[in-house]
Amino acid sequence: MSSAFIFHPALILIAGALLLPFLRGTARNGAVLLAPTFALVALWLLPEGKLWQVQWLDYQLAPLAVDKLSRLFATIFLLMAAVGGLFALRQTSRLEVPAAFLYAGSAVGVTLAGDLVTVFLFWEFMAVGSTLVIWSAGTPGAWAASRRYVAVHLAGGVILFAGIAGQIAITGDASFHAMKADSIATWLILIGFLINAGAPPLSAWLPDAYPEASWSGTVFLSAFTTKTAVYVLLRGFPGTEILVWVGIFMIFYGIVYALLENDMRRILAYSIVNQVGFMITGIGIGTEMALNGAAAHAFAHIIYKALLLMSAGAVLAATNRRKCSELGGLFHSMPITTICGTIGALAISSFPLTSGFISKSMVTQAAIDGHLQMVWLFLAAASAGVFLHAGIKFPWFVFFQKDSGLRPADPPASLRWAMIFFAFLCIALGVWPDPLYAMLPYEVNYAPYTAGHVITQLQLLLFSGLAFFVMLDFLKRTPTITLDVDWLWRVAGPEVAKSFRLALAETRAGFGEMIESGKARYCILLARHRRPEGLLMRSWPTGSMALWVMVMLLANLGIYYFG
Amino acid sequence: MKYEHWLDDPLNVRKLWRGFLVVLALTVIAGFFVDLHPHFEIESWFGFYAVYGFITCLLMIVGAKALGLFLKKPDSYYAQDERDE
């Protein structure tokens, strides 16, 4: 340890989480805002390098290690915790914000971990914190969803643990650095990371669980788990080619399911998978431009996704409705929420002058620089698709479309300011990207605002918008859900288990019958020979006794002579 | 007739539509005057991004719709298993 005055930002936030339940009123509100702020200051006071080193068993651990990449992710996580805390100040659940801070603190802990053991520890704490956030919504749906959620994440944790144990056993080195997916151990680590990223085949945990949290809980959930996974993939597996295709699959999976979805927050949950897909594709491409793009996109994404979910949360808190088919026309009475939500929607669509434009285009540019025409075509189509499923669909069906007759007011000040601040950041980063570019892990040689880029992007997006309105009849919301892979563990699995249970019960009943009837037959047999007149129980005449004794004596004699 | 909000007036909505179409046309026409720095062959086709954006979106909507035929269920579908829990 180079200095006794180095504070671990993650531990500051977790300490805040543990302190919060004991505070009330202004003290509590102050602590909610100050804990992440202190942690943020502490983070920026840290020099680069492995700051804490611990010897544990035979391994050199580094629970606090800082470089540009980890500082970037820790910064956005702490910023998210602070603004999310502001948004959730009026949350009546006393569990939610402390749980969210434990969750956010653990996410920061992962980004500042220099070794795999620390990564794993904080990884599991994240699963606990996020489950508690879902849980604190207090509805039966949230309870059921939190159980499915934690099952997936504990399974992912087991896979990750097996991978980390194997990797340490093989290499003898616990430090967390770039790996190649070339052994079972590294594959298991990669799979463990990808499960948290919302990658196939288990992707459904995300849209299943996140929308069940409270109006403020989903805002926290959207930020940390998937983006921590993006961070560990960025550090652990840059340039792993399979990630390009995993990412592209996630992009289109997100779009298609979001297009079919009716629940406004599930639309946004699917679009998280979609956006993480862009980042994972960037990580798979693996050039400096692509990795910068993935990191910048994670940073921008956390802000605009939180903003979108804040606007959805404000609508949910005001109307208690989640379904697009029951919403609409809210712009009449919620102008601030409408404007903020729309800014978030423009940012996620990468409109020029928003944060998405300056981040996502770096991934696309990396595909162009690498002459990956197929990948580039997919990414371009996906950019149009993002505008379709999130950029227009979300604000259109929630705030505009047909008038639902609802006239709820804009939310109270704490919610409004959280939205306004993030809306400001969406535009500020889009107009002035240099501070973000300066924080990226590699030097940025990229100018997003060329006339050609702006015009091509506008063509792509606006014609995608045209397609939306032309096809509006096809997109009319219906009160339906679309089956996803969670069907496997919500319906198919229980059905299989039930039929197994039935079969088992039947077999047992069959065996029982067989044993019973066998016992009965044996009893009858016993009784036949042992009843008073039975062969073994009746009294025999003395004559027959003498006869048998004679026979035995003769036999004895015979054996004596011939034996 | 008085409307609650200027966006409720169909006349204004029509104006917005017209404005939108004009902007669409402008973005395509701008392709004549600005070097779009095409990298791939296909990018240098006139109005490529406009056509590509429009068509891929149609395909995604139709694709989603087709998938929905198989996978859409009433939203009470999972209510049963949640009651069991």
XYZ file of C-alpha atoms in Angstrom:
648
model
C 0.000 0.000 0.000
C 1.651 3.195 -1.118
C -0.318 5.530 1.086
C -2.384 5.086 4.208
C -4.808 7.711 2.958
C -6.029 5.834 -0.052
C -9.723 5.057 0.240
C -11.320 2.375 -1.850
C -14.266 4.094 -3.628
C -16.272 0.869 -3.682
C -15.928 0.463 0.069
C -17.022 4.071 0.650
C -20.251 3.405 -1.246
C -20.822 0.050 0.459
C -20.203 1.658 3.858
C -22.793 4.261 2.865
C -25.204 1.453 1.984
C -24.726 -0.100 5.424
C -25.174 3.244 7.154
C -28.356 4.299 5.302
C -30.853 2.062 7.135
C -30.015 3.833 10.402
C -30.649 7.342 9.099
C -33.914 9.205 8.640
C -35.131 12.377 6.968
C -32.630 14.979 5.864
C -29.665 13.035 7.210
C -30.633 10.073 5.078
C -31.225 12.162 1.965
C -27.885 13.866 2.494
C -26.142 10.519 2.867
C -27.794 9.192 -0.315
C -26.314 12.069 -2.296
C -22.988 12.341 -0.470
C -21.888 8.704 -0.358
C -21.504 8.369 -4.166
C -20.098 11.893 -4.381
C -17.394 11.129 -1.787
C -16.627 7.905 -3.602
C -16.338 9.812 -6.875
C -13.918 12.325 -5.337
C -11.912 9.482 -3.790
C -11.769 7.767 -7.170
C -10.379 10.802 -8.926
C -7.768 11.333 -6.210
C -6.369 7.854 -6.841
C -3.157 7.632 -8.850
C -2.830 4.905 -11.484
C -1.336 1.530 -10.707
C -1.866 -1.352 -8.307
C -2.539 0.563 -5.127
C -3.390 -2.233 -2.717
C -1.475 -5.486 -2.872
C -2.270 -8.401 -0.622
C -0.628 -11.787 -0.292
C -3.316 -14.441 0.031
C -2.352 -18.111 0.125
C 0.176 -18.274 -2.695
C -1.344 -15.514 -4.736
C -0.650 -11.871 -5.146
C -3.991 -10.034 -5.063
C -4.629 -6.413 -5.985
C -8.028 -5.346 -4.633
C -7.457 -1.757 -5.763
C -5.893 -1.183 -9.161
C -6.536 1.865 -11.305
C -5.965 2.584 -14.963
C -7.858 4.678 -17.510
C -10.356 1.957 -18.366
C -11.239 1.165 -14.770
C -11.465 4.842 -13.868
C -13.843 5.467 -16.773
C -16.245 2.715 -15.717
C -15.997 3.470 -12.002
C -16.747 7.123 -12.765
C -19.928 6.412 -14.670
C -21.062 3.849 -12.088
C -20.626 6.358 -9.264
C -22.270 9.133 -11.251
C -25.164 6.766 -11.907
C -25.400 5.898 -8.197
C -25.533 9.587 -7.285
C -28.167 10.605 -9.843
C -30.094 7.368 -9.338
C -30.066 8.144 -5.612
C -31.471 11.590 -6.324
C -34.185 10.062 -8.502
C -35.046 7.524 -5.782
C -35.146 9.997 -2.860
C -38.920 9.650 -2.625
C -38.847 5.875 -2.823
C -40.774 4.581 0.190
C -39.024 1.211 0.282
C -36.244 1.556 2.836
C -34.408 -1.404 1.377
C -34.061 -0.260 -2.202
C -31.451 2.515 -2.106
C -29.111 0.748 0.347
C -29.385 -2.377 -1.820
C -28.712 -0.292 -4.921
C -25.627 1.230 -3.285
C -24.327 -2.196 -2.306
C -24.936 -3.184 -5.918
C -23.280 -0.069 -7.371
C -20.394 -0.274 -4.916
C -19.764 -3.881 -5.896
C -19.816 -2.912 -9.564
C -17.179 -0.271 -8.798
C -15.280 -2.947 -6.875
C -15.170 -5.140 -9.990
C -13.862 -2.287 -12.135
C -11.106 -1.511 -9.620
C -10.101 -5.144 -9.068
C -6.644 -6.089 -10.270
C -7.117 -9.811 -9.739
C -9.696 -12.470 -10.519
C -10.443 -13.359 -6.904
C -11.532 -9.811 -6.092
C -13.501 -9.683 -9.347
C -15.382 -12.789 -8.293
C -16.087 -11.547 -4.772
C -17.598 -8.273 -5.938
C -19.345 -10.093 -8.794
C -21.313 -12.140 -6.279
C -22.046 -9.115 -4.095
C -23.547 -7.519 -7.191
C -25.884 -10.480 -7.593
C -26.995 -10.083 -3.974
C -27.471 -6.301 -4.203
C -29.382 -6.431 -7.476
C -31.651 -9.224 -6.244
C -32.471 -7.133 -3.185
C -33.287 -4.169 -5.446
C -35.829 -6.269 -7.370
C -37.105 -7.730 -4.150
C -37.733 -4.348 -2.567
C -40.508 -3.647 -5.083
C -42.556 -5.840 -2.764
C -44.976 -7.272 -5.342
C -45.587 -10.998 -5.883
C -44.383 -10.576 -9.486
C -41.135 -9.038 -8.278
C -40.639 -11.793 -5.739
C -41.086 -14.499 -8.363
C -38.876 -12.638 -10.847
C -36.159 -12.076 -8.243
C -35.996 -15.812 -7.610
C -35.576 -16.574 -11.304
C -33.043 -13.752 -11.557
C -30.905 -14.918 -8.689
C -30.980 -18.514 -9.936
C -29.497 -17.460 -13.280
C -26.872 -15.276 -11.636
C -25.821 -17.861 -9.085
C -25.461 -20.375 -11.912
C -23.377 -17.824 -13.808
C -21.328 -17.278 -10.652
C -20.614 -20.996 -10.346
C -19.436 -21.123 -13.959
C -17.258 -18.064 -13.440
C -15.826 -19.524 -10.239
C -14.970 -22.784 -11.950
C -13.244 -20.813 -14.714
C -11.296 -18.608 -12.324
C -10.236 -21.569 -10.183
C -9.079 -23.397 -13.309
C -7.237 -20.370 -14.669
C -5.408 -19.813 -11.396
C -4.573 -23.523 -11.129
C -3.170 -23.582 -14.670
C -1.229 -20.333 -14.672
C -0.574 -19.857 -10.967
C -1.348 -16.202 -11.528
C -4.466 -14.558 -10.111
C -4.049 -11.191 -11.831
C -6.803 -10.009 -14.166
C -5.458 -9.230 -17.618
C -6.312 -9.926 -21.241
C -6.884 -13.627 -21.873
C -7.462 -15.827 -24.886
C -10.431 -18.166 -24.981
C -8.195 -21.195 -25.590
C -8.681 -23.403 -22.549
C -11.694 -24.752 -20.697
C -10.915 -22.383 -17.828
C -10.865 -19.244 -19.971
C -13.971 -20.380 -21.843
C -15.792 -20.792 -18.545
C -14.700 -17.300 -17.494
C -15.911 -15.933 -20.834
C -19.264 -17.697 -20.454
C -19.639 -16.435 -16.892
C -19.000 -12.873 -18.085
C -21.376 -13.227 -21.037
C -24.247 -14.477 -18.878
C -24.169 -11.178 -16.997
C -23.955 -9.265 -20.274
C -27.354 -10.639 -21.285
C -25.885 -12.763 -24.070
C -27.703 -15.765 -25.522
C -28.868 -18.332 -24.603
C -29.845 -17.063 -21.137
C -30.574 -13.473 -22.217
C -34.176 -13.586 -21.007
C -33.184 -13.080 -17.371
C -32.833 -9.380 -18.112
C -36.198 -8.431 -19.666
C -37.847 -10.870 -17.259
C -36.515 -9.358 -14.053
C -35.653 -5.690 -14.581
C -39.161 -4.411 -15.360
C -40.506 -6.019 -12.187
C -38.532 -3.671 -9.938
C -40.060 -0.463 -8.590
C -40.253 2.770 -10.582
C -36.797 3.731 -9.337
C -35.321 0.242 -8.955
C -35.223 -0.461 -12.679
C -33.148 2.693 -13.197
C -30.399 1.269 -10.991
C -30.666 -2.199 -12.461
C -30.224 -0.966 -16.028
C -26.771 0.401 -15.311
C -24.520 -1.982 -13.470
C -24.714 -5.703 -14.210
C -24.492 -5.599 -17.998
C -21.981 -2.762 -18.099
C -19.750 -4.464 -15.534
C -19.844 -7.441 -17.875
C -18.857 -5.132 -20.731
C -15.972 -3.853 -18.612
C -14.612 -7.308 -17.742
C -14.945 -8.394 -21.383
C -13.108 -5.243 -22.464
C -10.278 -6.032 -20.086
C -10.333 -9.798 -20.305
C -11.231 -10.710 -23.868
C -10.554 -7.850 -26.313
C -10.453 -8.999 -29.918
C -12.141 -12.370 -29.301
C -13.786 -12.874 -32.666
C -16.808 -14.825 -31.533
C -17.904 -11.756 -29.587
C -18.576 -9.937 -32.871
C -21.304 -12.421 -33.708
C -22.603 -12.753 -30.170
C -22.953 -8.970 -30.162
C -24.727 -8.856 -33.513
C -27.137 -11.552 -32.393
C -27.908 -9.549 -29.243
C -28.456 -6.400 -31.286
C -31.149 -7.953 -33.467
C -32.656 -10.053 -30.703
C -33.159 -6.849 -28.736
C -34.729 -5.034 -31.668
C -37.131 -7.799 -32.669
C -38.361 -8.484 -29.144
C -38.658 -4.787 -28.338
C -40.768 -4.317 -31.483
C -43.163 -7.012 -30.270
C -43.290 -5.861 -26.659
C -46.155 -3.977 -25.042
C -44.740 -3.228 -21.573
C -42.852 0.088 -21.807
C -40.120 -0.967 -19.425
C -39.675 -4.337 -21.092
C -39.183 -2.468 -24.389
C -36.350 -0.602 -22.708
C -35.021 -3.783 -21.116
C -34.772 -5.446 -24.520
C -33.058 -2.368 -25.811
C -30.411 -2.774 -23.081
C -29.520 -6.136 -24.627
C -29.507 -4.429 -28.012
C -27.137 -1.676 -26.871
C -24.830 -4.043 -25.007
C -24.701 -5.964 -28.279
C -23.064 -2.928 -29.938
C -20.450 -2.824 -27.175
C -19.734 -6.543 -27.377
C -19.385 -6.335 -31.142
C -16.851 -3.545 -30.589
C -14.944 -5.682 -28.077
C -14.930 -8.524 -30.594
C -13.500 -6.277 -33.337
C -10.815 -5.434 -30.817
C -8.956 -2.535 -32.458
C -8.148 0.523 -30.370
C -10.936 2.429 -32.122
C -13.417 -0.380 -31.442
C -12.453 -0.745 -27.781
C -12.620 3.008 -27.289
C -16.022 2.919 -28.976
C -17.290 0.110 -26.744
C -16.093 1.931 -23.610
C -17.487 5.300 -24.713
C -20.767 3.675 -25.699
C -21.073 2.025 -22.274
C -20.547 5.433 -20.662
C -23.092 7.204 -22.865
C -25.506 4.287 -22.709
C -25.718 4.239 -18.913
C -26.792 7.885 -18.965
C -29.420 7.765 -21.698
C -30.780 4.388 -20.674
C -31.174 5.594 -17.102
C -32.851 8.716 -18.463
C -35.301 6.648 -20.527
C -36.093 4.428 -17.569
C -36.464 7.471 -15.322
C -39.081 8.885 -17.670
C -40.792 5.485 -17.773
C -40.504 5.307 -13.967
C -42.075 8.752 -13.635
C -44.969 7.593 -15.820
C -45.318 4.385 -13.811
C -45.241 6.225 -10.498
C -47.860 8.708 -11.717
C -50.244 6.334 -13.520
C -49.461 2.879 -12.115
C -49.607 1.590 -15.699
C -46.852 -0.123 -17.646
C -48.494 -1.216 -20.859
C -48.266 0.882 -24.023
C -51.773 -0.227 -24.916
C -53.039 1.593 -21.799
C -50.866 4.702 -22.126
C -50.635 7.578 -24.588
C -51.222 11.304 -24.799
C -49.175 11.994 -21.670
C -47.394 14.945 -23.303
C -50.423 17.040 -22.387
C -49.717 16.967 -18.692
C -46.129 15.705 -18.368
C -44.135 18.045 -20.614
C -40.830 17.768 -18.732
C -40.986 13.978 -18.626
C -41.887 13.922 -22.314
C -38.996 16.155 -23.294
C -36.479 14.294 -21.136
C -37.698 10.912 -22.360
C -37.497 12.106 -25.940
C -33.947 13.369 -25.455
C -33.040 9.952 -24.094
C -34.722 8.362 -27.094
C -32.777 10.563 -29.508
C -29.530 9.770 -27.686
C -30.071 6.011 -27.804
C -30.773 6.396 -31.532
C -27.434 8.202 -31.988
C -28.924 11.383 -33.377
C -26.288 14.006 -34.154
C -25.728 16.324 -31.145
C -26.490 13.557 -28.674
C -24.136 11.274 -26.756
C -25.044 8.154 -28.738
C -23.814 9.757 -31.951
C -20.294 10.349 -30.712
C -19.917 6.929 -29.074
C -21.656 4.331 -31.212
C -20.199 5.658 -34.439
C -16.721 4.722 -33.191
C -17.719 1.057 -33.234
C -19.134 1.450 -36.741
C -15.978 3.281 -37.804
C -13.874 0.420 -36.443
C -15.836 -2.014 -38.611
C -15.188 0.232 -41.627
C -11.479 0.571 -40.812
C -11.218 -3.189 -40.533
C -12.989 -3.616 -43.919
C -15.601 -5.788 -42.224
C -18.363 -5.084 -44.723
C -20.785 -7.693 -43.390
C -20.402 -6.488 -39.820
C -20.769 -2.909 -40.966
C -23.988 -3.690 -42.859
C -25.421 -5.338 -39.760
C -24.418 -2.405 -37.585
C -25.935 0.125 -39.989
C -29.211 -1.794 -40.152
C -29.132 -2.082 -36.375
C -28.631 1.672 -35.968
C -31.799 2.198 -37.970
C -33.496 -0.504 -35.913
C -32.608 1.197 -32.633
C -34.437 4.315 -33.726
C -37.359 2.115 -34.664
C -37.729 0.115 -31.442
C -36.557 2.587 -28.814
C -36.078 5.960 -30.434
C -39.603 6.350 -31.741
C -41.575 3.453 -30.417
C -41.038 4.209 -26.741
C -41.874 7.942 -26.730
C -44.575 7.529 -29.351
C -46.627 4.913 -27.557
C -46.070 6.312 -24.072
C -46.292 10.063 -24.569
C -48.100 10.556 -27.877
C -50.206 8.206 -30.088
C -53.888 8.008 -29.183
C -54.999 9.923 -26.133
C -55.523 7.606 -23.168
C -57.288 10.422 -21.315
C -54.743 10.233 -18.491
C -53.574 13.625 -17.234
C -50.986 12.924 -14.537
C -48.728 15.797 -13.525
C -44.962 15.878 -13.971
C -43.175 14.144 -11.084
C -41.861 15.906 -7.936
C -38.639 17.906 -7.956
C -36.154 15.156 -7.049
C -37.279 13.037 -9.997
C -37.432 16.025 -12.333
C -33.914 17.199 -11.536
C -32.444 13.747 -11.947
C -34.033 13.545 -15.422
C -33.043 17.070 -16.372
C -29.440 16.489 -15.317
C -29.091 13.317 -17.370
C -30.881 14.902 -20.336
C -28.365 17.739 -20.109
C -25.491 15.237 -20.084
C -26.887 13.407 -23.135
C -26.717 16.608 -25.129
C -23.545 17.984 -23.516
C -21.586 14.841 -24.392
C -22.985 14.946 -27.909
C -22.041 18.569 -28.455
C -18.727 18.465 -26.642
C -17.335 14.916 -26.673
C -13.716 15.845 -25.894
C -13.858 15.297 -22.095
C -15.258 11.816 -22.641
C -12.741 11.075 -25.398
C -9.951 12.152 -23.058
C -11.071 9.555 -20.517
C -11.041 6.637 -22.975
C -8.382 3.934 -22.585
C -6.634 4.697 -25.898
C -5.853 7.900 -27.687
C -8.782 9.034 -29.847
C -8.138 9.981 -33.445
C -11.710 10.380 -34.488
C -13.850 13.339 -35.483
C -17.540 12.405 -35.281
C -18.858 15.596 -36.819
C -18.008 15.454 -40.501
C -20.690 16.629 -42.922
C -20.741 13.211 -44.571
C -21.230 11.364 -41.296
C -24.005 13.667 -40.090
C -25.887 13.405 -43.385
C -25.598 9.649 -43.753
C -26.688 9.153 -40.151
C -29.680 11.460 -40.646
C -30.688 9.605 -43.807
C -30.493 6.289 -42.009
C -32.454 7.445 -38.976
C -35.095 9.600 -40.620
C -35.973 6.962 -43.198
C -36.186 4.458 -40.388
C -38.648 6.898 -38.806
C -40.574 7.001 -42.056
C -40.744 3.209 -42.022
C -42.152 3.364 -38.480
C -45.025 5.634 -39.454
C -45.688 3.833 -42.731
C -45.911 0.541 -40.877
C -47.732 1.921 -37.846
C -50.653 -0.445 -38.342
C -48.266 -3.338 -38.055
C -46.886 -1.976 -34.814
C -50.200 -1.352 -33.014
C -49.841 -2.498 -29.456
C -51.749 -5.540 -28.332
C -52.037 -6.779 -24.738
C -49.656 -9.631 -25.386
C -46.277 -10.876 -24.319
C -43.771 -12.667 -26.511
C -42.293 -15.917 -25.323
C -38.572 -15.767 -24.730
C -36.097 -18.365 -23.504
C -37.328 -17.823 -19.952
C -40.245 -19.965 -21.128
C -37.798 -22.863 -20.758
C -37.461 -22.376 -17.032
C -40.893 -20.936 -16.322
C -43.018 -23.438 -18.222
C -41.046 -26.223 -19.896
C -38.780 -26.959 -16.909
C -41.584 -27.080 -14.335
C -43.697 -29.176 -16.732
C -40.887 -31.671 -17.202
C -40.291 -31.726 -13.449
C -44.011 -32.217 -12.840
C -44.248 -35.098 -15.275
C -41.142 -36.641 -13.686
C -42.746 -36.294 -10.305
C -45.938 -37.930 -11.580
C -44.008 -40.744 -13.205
C -41.995 -41.228 -10.037
C -45.139 -41.319 -7.912
C -46.699 -43.838 -10.289
C -43.646 -46.039 -10.312
C -43.496 -45.924 -6.557
C -47.168 -46.767 -6.299
C -46.604 -49.662 -8.729
C -43.648 -50.945 -6.712
C -45.634 -50.613 -3.527
C -48.441 -52.693 -4.971
C -46.014 -55.342 -6.175
C -44.413 -55.547 -2.749
C -47.798 -55.677 -1.034
C -49.098 -58.463 -3.244
C -45.773 -60.335 -2.877
C -46.033 -60.061 0.879
C -49.609 -61.335 0.790
C -48.639 -64.326 -1.358
C -45.766 -65.160 0.981
C -48.063 -65.004 3.977
C -50.517 -67.385 2.332
C -47.656 -69.746 1.567
C -46.406 -69.592 5.154
C -49.887 -70.108 6.493
C -50.505 -73.105 4.240
C -47.689 -75.141 5.828
C -47.845 -73.751 9.324
C -51.535 -73.768 10.074
C -52.602 -76.422 12.650
C -53.314 -78.946 9.844
C -50.372 -77.781 7.722
C -47.521 -80.008 6.672
C -45.089 -78.649 9.232
C -47.461 -78.234 12.150
C -49.636 -81.337 12.291
C -48.647 -84.136 14.696
C -47.176 -87.152 13.005
C -47.734 -90.821 14.063
C -44.831 -92.469 16.053
C -44.561 -95.184 13.345
C -43.501 -92.734 10.691
C -40.953 -91.291 13.105
C -39.431 -94.768 13.692
C -39.414 -95.350 9.917
C -37.495 -92.123 9.261
C -34.972 -92.910 12.036
C -34.415 -96.305 10.453
C -33.906 -94.734 7.027
C -31.314 -92.336 8.457
C -29.442 -95.095 10.286
C -29.348 -97.133 7.088
C -28.042 -94.160 5.180
C -25.363 -93.709 7.832
C -24.385 -97.344 7.500
C -24.300 -96.999 3.684
C -21.975 -93.999 3.897
C -19.756 -95.844 6.389
C -19.328 -98.802 3.979
C -18.939 -96.947 0.683
C -17.545 -93.564 1.751
C -62.179 24.829 -32.715
C -60.009 25.048 -29.633
C -57.611 22.217 -28.904
C -56.059 21.292 -25.583
C -52.606 21.372 -27.112
C -51.342 22.569 -30.475
C -50.281 19.005 -31.275
C -53.929 17.895 -30.993
C -54.840 19.980 -34.036
C -54.822 17.759 -37.152
C -53.774 20.777 -39.222
C -50.576 21.134 -37.218
C -49.925 17.418 -37.414
C -50.239 17.647 -41.189
C -47.757 20.515 -41.176
C -45.354 18.436 -39.130
C -45.689 15.605 -41.621
C -44.963 17.949 -44.493
C -41.942 19.325 -42.647
C -40.727 15.785 -41.995
C -40.986 14.858 -45.687
C -39.120 18.027 -46.663
C -36.304 17.169 -44.238
C -36.205 13.638 -45.638
C -35.822 14.997 -49.133
C -33.168 17.467 -48.002
C -31.006 14.786 -46.413
C -31.034 12.817 -49.649
C -30.433 15.847 -51.858
C -27.551 16.871 -49.596
C -25.804 13.769 -50.888
C -25.229 15.635 -54.155
C -23.341 18.440 -52.528
C -21.409 16.805 -49.740
C -18.675 14.216 -50.022
C -20.024 11.315 -47.956
C -16.596 9.597 -47.810
C -17.822 6.243 -49.011
C -15.566 3.406 -47.931
C -17.429 0.423 -49.273
C -18.534 0.222 -52.884
C -22.168 -0.028 -51.866
C -22.004 3.221 -49.864
C -21.384 5.293 -52.954
C -24.777 4.427 -54.438
C -26.968 7.464 -54.411
C -29.219 7.626 -51.349
C -27.865 4.319 -50.097
C -28.378 5.118 -46.409
C -31.940 6.309 -46.945
C -32.962 3.234 -48.893
C -31.030 0.889 -46.640
C -32.507 2.396 -43.464
C -36.023 2.206 -44.832
C -35.815 -1.312 -46.219
C -34.025 -2.898 -43.281
C -36.615 -1.374 -40.969
C -39.435 -2.823 -43.033
C -37.704 -6.186 -42.900
C -37.234 -5.986 -39.153
C -40.890 -5.089 -38.606
C -42.114 -7.878 -40.868
C -39.618 -10.311 -39.336
C -40.740 -9.408 -35.834
C -44.364 -9.759 -36.880
C -43.674 -13.204 -38.323
C -41.910 -14.304 -35.160
C -44.819 -12.884 -33.173
C -47.206 -15.257 -34.948
C -45.498 -18.125 -33.154
C -44.446 -16.549 -29.895
C -47.132 -14.033 -28.961
C -49.330 -15.005 -26.035
C -51.918 -13.087 -24.023
C -50.181 -11.194 -21.242
C -51.894 -13.317 -18.593
C -49.884 -16.281 -19.908
C -47.521 -16.495 -16.958
C -50.129 -15.461 -14.387
C -50.904 -19.101 -13.692
C -47.400 -20.114 -12.733
C -46.946 -16.996 -10.643
C -50.083 -17.830 -8.673
C -48.671 -21.287 -8.049
C -45.637 -19.718 -6.491
